[in-house]
């Protein structure tokens, strides 16, 4: 009988870096909830009656078949509570219905002025999502390509130009139809800024042979060599987080969230151990769950990450917190929190509970022997 080892106390840095830098969901999620709904067809069809008849997701906690809704345990966004889990915005702001009756809706400037970078929109299903780097962005851009092509069997490969392609296909009127409809599903995925920063550092400054040009903290003479987390922190503290590359910038700068957050109906809190379940629920609520498939066998695309195998060893989900405590010192964590204050305040994110227990043993010196070539 094959033995499984669930808990490993000691993490080497290369394995730890691999673990935290991979935001995608890789382990099996045993429960699948997929309603029997008709496939969405007609990529460019957008009937007003279909829009108006789309079921509103906020009507109670019980589905039409009497079962508990997948979002029944979610909180309410904007009621004064912290974003500790996924929440529903019960009073979103919708764009004026008559906005597209003016010539401004036909003007390309309308789209550009809204700063929609990262926004994927699909008017036929009255669905929109703001995709943000390191917040399961690649996974969403993979599964949503199935929806965009109306092909659940499409290969699971992310299309990083998909948000732009969707806006180019449906134009300003399509975007308006989703953001003016009170029954549309509009989603944004938010992650704790400290965890997100560490994930970007691991992915852009350690992997790929330490040559990724998106590691802006690396000096010109350091190409091909790893840099310390301390150096990355110092670089970030010297930057304007609203005016740097999207991987490193404030989440509030994406999709113009700093001005339009209340236009979204669902605020998902990114956590690796709940992302699979929450993402599946989002697709169910939007009526696009039939695209939540990984293969022809019907296995769900979204699965939770409670444990994962790395270098033939099994690691538990709580290892990410252990890694963050080793990377950060308490002082550095609080300095970066202050730098990212706009995100913490806008999204009502609580102070991470691990900060006062941070040891910073990996802050200056990492005991790796080589850069990860993968």
Coordinates of N, CA, C and O in Angstrom, one line a residue, residues 119-231:
X119 N -9.8 43.9 -17.3 CA -11.3 43.6 -17.2 C -11.7 42.6 -18.3 O -11.5 42.9 -19.5
X120 N -12.3 41.5 -18.0 CA -12.9 40.6 -18.9 C -14.4 40.8 -18.8 O -15.0 40.8 -17.7
X121 N -15.0 40.9 -20.0 CA -16.5 41.1 -20.0 C -17.1 40.2 -21.0 O -16.6 39.9 -22.1
X122 N -18.3 39.6 -20.6 CA -19.0 38.7 -21.5 C -20.5 39.0 -21.4 O -21.2 38.4 -20.6
X123 N -21.0 39.9 -22.2 CA -22.4 40.3 -22.2 C -23.4 39.2 -22.4 O -24.4 39.2 -21.8
X124 N -23.1 38.2 -23.3 CA -24.1 37.1 -23.4 C -24.5 36.5 -22.1 O -25.7 36.0 -22.0
X125 N -23.6 36.3 -21.2 CA -23.9 35.7 -19.9 C -24.0 36.8 -18.8 O -24.2 36.5 -17.6
X126 N -23.9 38.1 -19.2 CA -23.9 39.2 -18.2 C -23.0 39.0 -17.1 O -23.3 39.0 -15.9
X127 N -21.7 38.8 -17.5 CA -20.6 38.5 -16.5 C -19.4 39.3 -16.8 O -19.1 39.6 -18.0
X128 N -18.8 39.8 -15.8 CA -17.5 40.6 -15.9 C -16.7 40.2 -14.7 O -17.2 39.9 -13.6
X129 N -15.4 40.2 -14.9 CA -14.4 40.0 -13.8 C -13.2 40.8 -14.0 O -12.7 40.9 -15.1
X130 N -12.7 41.4 -13.0 CA -11.5 42.2 -13.0 C -10.3 41.2 -12.6 O -10.3 40.7 -11.5
X131 N -9.5 40.8 -13.6 CA -8.4 39.9 -13.3 C -7.2 40.7 -12.9 O -6.8 41.7 -13.6
X132 N -6.5 40.3 -11.8 CA -5.3 41.0 -11.3 C -4.2 40.0 -11.2 O -4.4 38.9 -10.7
X133 N -3.0 40.4 -11.6 CA -1.9 39.5 -11.6 C -1.6 38.9 -10.2 O -1.7 39.7 -9.2
X134 N -1.3 37.6 -10.1 CA -1.0 36.9 -8.9 C -2.3 36.7 -8.0 O -2.2 36.2 -6.9
X135 N -3.5 36.9 -8.5 CA -4.7 36.6 -7.8 C -5.5 35.6 -8.6 O -6.6 35.8 -9.0
X136 N -4.8 34.4 -8.9 CA -5.4 33.4 -9.7 C -5.7 33.9 -11.1 O -6.6 33.4 -11.8
X137 N -5.0 34.9 -11.6 CA -5.2 35.5 -12.9 C -5.1 34.5 -14.0 O -5.9 34.5 -14.9
X138 N -4.0 33.8 -14.1 CA -3.8 32.8 -15.2 C -4.9 31.8 -15.2 O -5.3 31.4 -16.3
X139 N -5.3 31.3 -14.1 CA -6.4 30.3 -14.0 C -7.7 30.9 -14.6 O -8.4 30.2 -15.4
X140 N -8.0 32.1 -14.2 CA -9.3 32.7 -14.7 C -9.2 32.9 -16.2 O -10.1 32.7 -17.0
X141 N -8.0 33.3 -16.7 CA -7.8 33.6 -18.1 C -7.8 32.3 -18.9 O -7.9 32.3 -20.1
X142 N -7.6 31.2 -18.3 CA -7.7 29.9 -18.9 C -9.1 29.4 -19.0 O -9.6 29.1 -20.1
X143 N -9.8 29.4 -17.9 CA -11.2 28.9 -17.9 C -12.1 29.8 -18.6 O -13.1 29.3 -19.3
X144 N -11.9 31.1 -18.6 CA -12.7 32.0 -19.3 C -12.5 32.0 -20.8 O -13.4 32.4 -21.6
X145 N -11.4 31.5 -21.2 CA -11.2 31.3 -22.7 C -12.2 30.3 -23.2 O -12.7 30.4 -24.3
X146 N -12.5 29.3 -22.4 CA -13.6 28.3 -22.7 C -14.9 29.0 -23.0 O -15.6 28.7 -23.9
X147 N -15.2 29.9 -22.1 CA -16.5 30.7 -22.2 C -16.4 31.6 -23.4 O -17.4 31.6 -24.2
X148 N -15.3 32.2 -23.6 CA -15.2 33.2 -24.7 C -15.3 32.5 -26.1 O -15.9 33.0 -27.0
X149 N -14.8 31.2 -26.2 CA -14.8 30.5 -27.4 C -16.1 29.6 -27.5 O -16.3 28.9 -28.5
X150 N -16.9 29.6 -26.4 CA -18.1 28.7 -26.3 C -17.7 27.3 -26.5 O -18.3 26.5 -27.2
X151 N -16.6 26.9 -25.8 CA -16.0 25.5 -26.0 C -15.5 25.0 -24.7 O -14.3 25.3 -24.3
X152 N -16.3 24.3 -23.9 CA -15.8 23.8 -22.6 C -14.6 22.8 -22.7 O -13.9 22.6 -21.8
X153 N -14.4 22.2 -23.9 CA -13.3 21.3 -24.1 C -12.0 22.0 -24.5 O -11.0 21.3 -24.8
X154 N -12.0 23.3 -24.6 CA -10.8 24.0 -25.0 C -9.6 23.6 -24.0 O -9.9 23.5 -22.8
X155 N -8.4 23.6 -24.5 CA -7.2 23.3 -23.7 C -7.1 24.3 -22.5 O -7.4 25.5 -22.7
X156 N -6.6 23.8 -21.4 CA -6.4 24.7 -20.2 C -5.1 25.5 -20.3 O -4.2 25.3 -19.6
X157 N -5.1 26.4 -21.2 CA -4.0 27.3 -21.4 C -4.4 28.7 -21.3 O -5.4 29.2 -21.9
X158 N -3.8 29.5 -20.4 CA -4.2 30.9 -20.2 C -3.9 31.7 -21.4 O -2.9 31.6 -22.1
X159 N -4.9 32.6 -21.7 CA -4.7 33.6 -22.7 C -4.6 35.0 -22.0 O -5.6 35.6 -21.6
X160 N -3.4 35.5 -21.9 CA -3.2 36.7 -21.2 C -3.7 38.0 -21.9 O -3.7 39.0 -21.3
X161 N -4.1 37.8 -23.1 CA -4.7 38.9 -23.9 C -6.2 38.8 -23.9 O -6.9 39.6 -24.5
X162 N -6.7 37.9 -23.2 CA -8.2 37.6 -23.2 C -9.0 38.8 -22.7 O -10.0 39.1 -23.4
X163 N -8.7 39.5 -21.6 CA -9.5 40.6 -21.2 C -9.6 41.7 -22.4 O -10.7 42.2 -22.6
X164 N -8.5 42.0 -23.0 CA -8.5 43.0 -24.1 C -9.3 42.5 -25.3 O -10.1 43.2 -25.9
X165 N -9.2 41.2 -25.6 CA -9.9 40.6 -26.7 C -11.4 40.7 -26.4 O -12.2 40.9 -27.3
X166 N -11.8 40.5 -25.2 CA -13.3 40.5 -24.9 C -13.8 41.9 -25.0 O -14.9 42.2 -25.5
X167 N -13.0 42.9 -24.6 CA -13.4 44.3 -24.7 C -13.5 44.7 -26.2 O -14.3 45.5 -26.6
X168 N -12.5 44.2 -27.0 CA -12.5 44.6 -28.4 C -13.7 43.9 -29.1 O -14.2 44.5 -30.1
X169 N -14.1 42.7 -28.7 CA -15.2 42.1 -29.3 C -16.6 42.7 -29.0 O -17.4 42.9 -29.9
X170 N -16.8 43.1 -27.8 CA -18.1 43.6 -27.3 C -18.1 45.2 -27.2 O -19.2 45.7 -27.1
X171 N -17.0 45.8 -27.2 CA -16.9 47.3 -27.3 C -17.6 47.9 -26.1 O -18.0 47.3 -25.1
X172 N -17.8 49.2 -26.2 CA -18.3 50.0 -25.1 C -19.7 49.6 -24.7 O -20.1 49.6 -23.5
X173 N -20.6 49.4 -25.7 CA -21.9 49.0 -25.5 C -22.1 47.7 -24.7 O -23.0 47.5 -23.9
X174 N -21.2 46.7 -25.0 CA -21.2 45.5 -24.3 C -20.8 45.6 -22.9 O -21.4 45.1 -22.0
X175 N -19.8 46.4 -22.6 CA -19.3 46.7 -21.3 C -20.5 47.4 -20.5 O -20.8 47.0 -19.4
X176 N -21.1 48.4 -21.1 CA -22.2 49.1 -20.5 C -23.3 48.2 -20.1 O -24.0 48.3 -19.1
X177 N -23.7 47.2 -21.0 CA -24.8 46.4 -20.8 C -24.6 45.6 -19.5 O -25.6 45.3 -18.8
X178 N -23.4 45.2 -19.2 CA -23.1 44.4 -18.0 C -23.1 45.3 -16.7 O -23.6 44.9 -15.7
X179 N -22.5 46.5 -16.9 CA -22.3 47.3 -15.7 C -23.6 48.2 -15.4 O -23.6 48.8 -14.4
X180 N -24.5 48.2 -16.3 CA -25.8 48.9 -16.0 C -26.9 47.9 -15.6 O -27.9 48.4 -15.1
X181 N -26.7 46.6 -15.7 CA -27.7 45.7 -15.4 C -27.6 45.2 -13.9 O -26.6 44.6 -13.5
X182 N -28.6 45.5 -13.1 CA -28.5 45.2 -11.7 C -28.5 43.7 -11.4 O -28.2 43.3 -10.3
X183 N -28.8 42.9 -12.4 CA -28.8 41.4 -12.3 C -27.6 40.8 -12.8 O -27.5 39.5 -12.8
X184 N -26.6 41.5 -13.3 CA -25.4 41.0 -13.8 C -24.5 40.5 -12.7 O -24.6 41.0 -11.5
X185 N -23.5 39.7 -13.0 CA -22.6 39.2 -12.0 C -21.2 39.9 -12.4 O -20.7 39.6 -13.5
X186 N -20.7 40.7 -11.5 CA -19.5 41.4 -11.7 C -18.5 41.1 -10.5 O -18.9 41.4 -9.4
X187 N -17.4 40.6 -10.8 CA -16.5 40.0 -9.8 C -15.1 40.6 -9.8 O -14.6 41.0 -10.8
X188 N -14.5 40.7 -8.6 CA -13.1 41.1 -8.5 C -12.5 40.1 -7.4 O -13.1 39.8 -6.4
X189 N -11.3 39.7 -7.7 CA -10.5 38.8 -6.8 C -9.5 39.7 -6.1 O -8.6 40.3 -6.7
X190 N -9.5 39.7 -4.8 CA -8.5 40.5 -4.0 C -7.7 39.6 -3.1 O -8.2 38.6 -2.5
X191 N -6.4 39.9 -2.9 CA -5.5 39.1 -2.1 C -4.8 40.0 -1.1 O -4.6 41.2 -1.4
X192 N -4.4 39.5 0.0 CA -3.7 40.3 1.0 C -2.4 40.8 0.3 O -1.6 40.0 -0.3
X193 N -2.1 42.1 0.4 CA -1.0 42.7 -0.3 C 0.4 42.1 0.0 O 1.2 42.0 -0.8
X194 N 0.6 41.7 1.3 CA 1.9 41.2 1.7 C 2.1 39.8 1.1 O 3.2 39.5 0.6
X195 N 1.1 39.0 1.1 CA 1.2 37.7 0.4 C 1.4 37.8 -1.1 O 2.1 37.1 -1.7
X196 N 0.7 38.8 -1.7 CA 0.8 39.0 -3.1 C 2.2 39.5 -3.5 O 2.8 39.0 -4.5
X197 N 2.7 40.4 -2.7 CA 4.1 40.9 -3.0 C 5.1 39.8 -2.9 O 6.0 39.7 -3.8
X198 N 5.0 38.9 -1.9 CA 5.9 37.8 -1.7 C 5.8 36.9 -2.9 O 6.8 36.3 -3.4
X199 N 4.6 36.6 -3.4 CA 4.3 35.7 -4.5 C 5.0 36.3 -5.8 O 5.6 35.6 -6.6
X200 N 4.8 37.6 -6.0 CA 5.5 38.2 -7.2 C 7.0 38.1 -7.1 O 7.6 37.8 -8.1
X201 N 7.5 38.4 -5.9 CA 9.0 38.3 -5.7 C 9.5 36.9 -6.0 O 10.4 36.7 -6.8
X202 N 8.8 35.9 -5.5 CA 9.2 34.5 -5.7 C 9.1 34.1 -7.2 O 10.0 33.5 -7.8
X203 N 8.1 34.6 -7.9 CA 7.9 34.2 -9.3 C 8.8 35.0 -10.2 O 9.3 34.4 -11.2
X204 N 9.0 36.3 -10.0 CA 9.7 37.1 -11.0 C 11.2 37.3 -10.6 O 12.0 37.5 -11.5
X205 N 11.6 37.1 -9.4 CA 13.0 37.4 -9.0 C 13.8 36.1 -8.7 O 15.0 36.2 -8.5
X206 N 13.1 34.9 -8.6 CA 13.8 33.7 -8.2 C 13.7 32.7 -9.3 O 14.7 32.1 -9.7
X207 N 12.5 32.5 -9.9 CA 12.4 31.5 -10.9 C 12.9 32.0 -12.3 O 13.2 33.2 -12.4
X208 N 12.9 31.1 -13.3 CA 13.3 31.5 -14.6 C 14.8 31.9 -14.7 O 15.2 32.7 -15.5
X209 N 15.6 31.2 -13.9 CA 17.0 31.5 -13.9 C 17.4 32.8 -13.4 O 18.5 33.3 -13.7
X210 N 16.5 33.5 -12.6 CA 16.8 34.8 -12.1 C 17.1 35.8 -13.2 O 18.0 36.7 -13.0
X211 N 16.4 35.7 -14.3 CA 16.7 36.6 -15.5 C 15.4 37.3 -15.9 O 15.4 38.0 -17.0
X212 N 14.3 37.1 -15.2 CA 13.0 37.7 -15.6 C 13.1 39.2 -15.6 O 13.4 39.8 -14.5
X213 N 12.9 39.9 -16.7 CA 12.9 41.4 -16.7 C 11.9 42.1 -15.8 O 12.0 43.3 -15.5
X214 N 10.9 41.3 -15.4 CA 9.8 41.9 -14.5 C 10.3 42.0 -13.1 O 9.5 42.5 -12.3
X215 N 11.5 41.5 -12.8 CA 12.0 41.7 -11.4 C 12.7 43.0 -11.4 O 14.0 43.1 -11.5
X216 N 12.0 44.1 -11.2 CA 12.5 45.4 -11.3 C 13.5 45.7 -10.1 O 14.2 46.7 -10.2
X217 N 13.4 45.0 -9.0 CA 14.2 45.2 -7.9 C 15.6 44.8 -8.1 O 16.6 45.1 -7.4
X218 N 15.9 43.9 -9.1 CA 17.2 43.4 -9.4 C 18.0 44.5 -10.1 O 17.6 45.1 -11.1
X219 N 19.3 44.7 -9.7 CA 20.2 45.6 -10.3 C 20.6 45.1 -11.7 O 20.6 43.9 -12.0
X220 N 21.1 46.1 -12.5 CA 21.6 45.7 -13.8 C 22.7 44.7 -13.8 O 22.9 43.9 -14.8
X221 N 23.5 44.8 -12.8 CA 24.7 43.9 -12.7 C 24.4 42.5 -12.0 O 25.3 41.7 -11.8
X222 N 23.1 42.4 -11.6 CA 22.7 41.2 -10.9 C 21.9 40.1 -11.7 O 21.4 39.2 -11.2
X223 N 21.9 40.3 -13.0 CA 21.1 39.4 -13.9 C 21.7 38.0 -13.8 O 22.9 37.8 -13.8
X224 N 20.8 37.0 -13.6 CA 21.2 35.7 -13.4 C 21.5 35.3 -12.0 O 21.9 34.1 -11.7
X225 N 21.4 36.3 -11.1 CA 21.7 36.0 -9.7 C 20.5 36.3 -8.8 O 19.7 37.3 -9.1
X226 N 20.2 35.6 -7.8 CA 19.1 35.9 -6.9 C 19.3 37.2 -6.1 O 20.5 37.5 -5.9
X227 N 18.3 37.8 -5.7 CA 18.4 39.0 -4.8 C 17.6 38.7 -3.5 O 16.7 37.8 -3.5
X228 N 18.0 39.3 -2.5 CA 17.3 39.1 -1.2 C 16.0 39.7 -1.2 O 15.7 40.7 -1.9
X229 N 15.1 39.2 -0.3 CA 13.8 39.8 -0.1 C 14.0 41.2 0.5 O 13.1 42.1 0.2
X230 N 15.0 41.4 1.3 CA 15.3 42.7 1.8 C 15.5 43.7 0.7 O 14.9 44.8 0.7
X231 N 16.2 43.3 -0.3 CA 16.4 44.2 -1.5 C 15.1 44.5 -2.2 O 14.9 45.7 -2.6

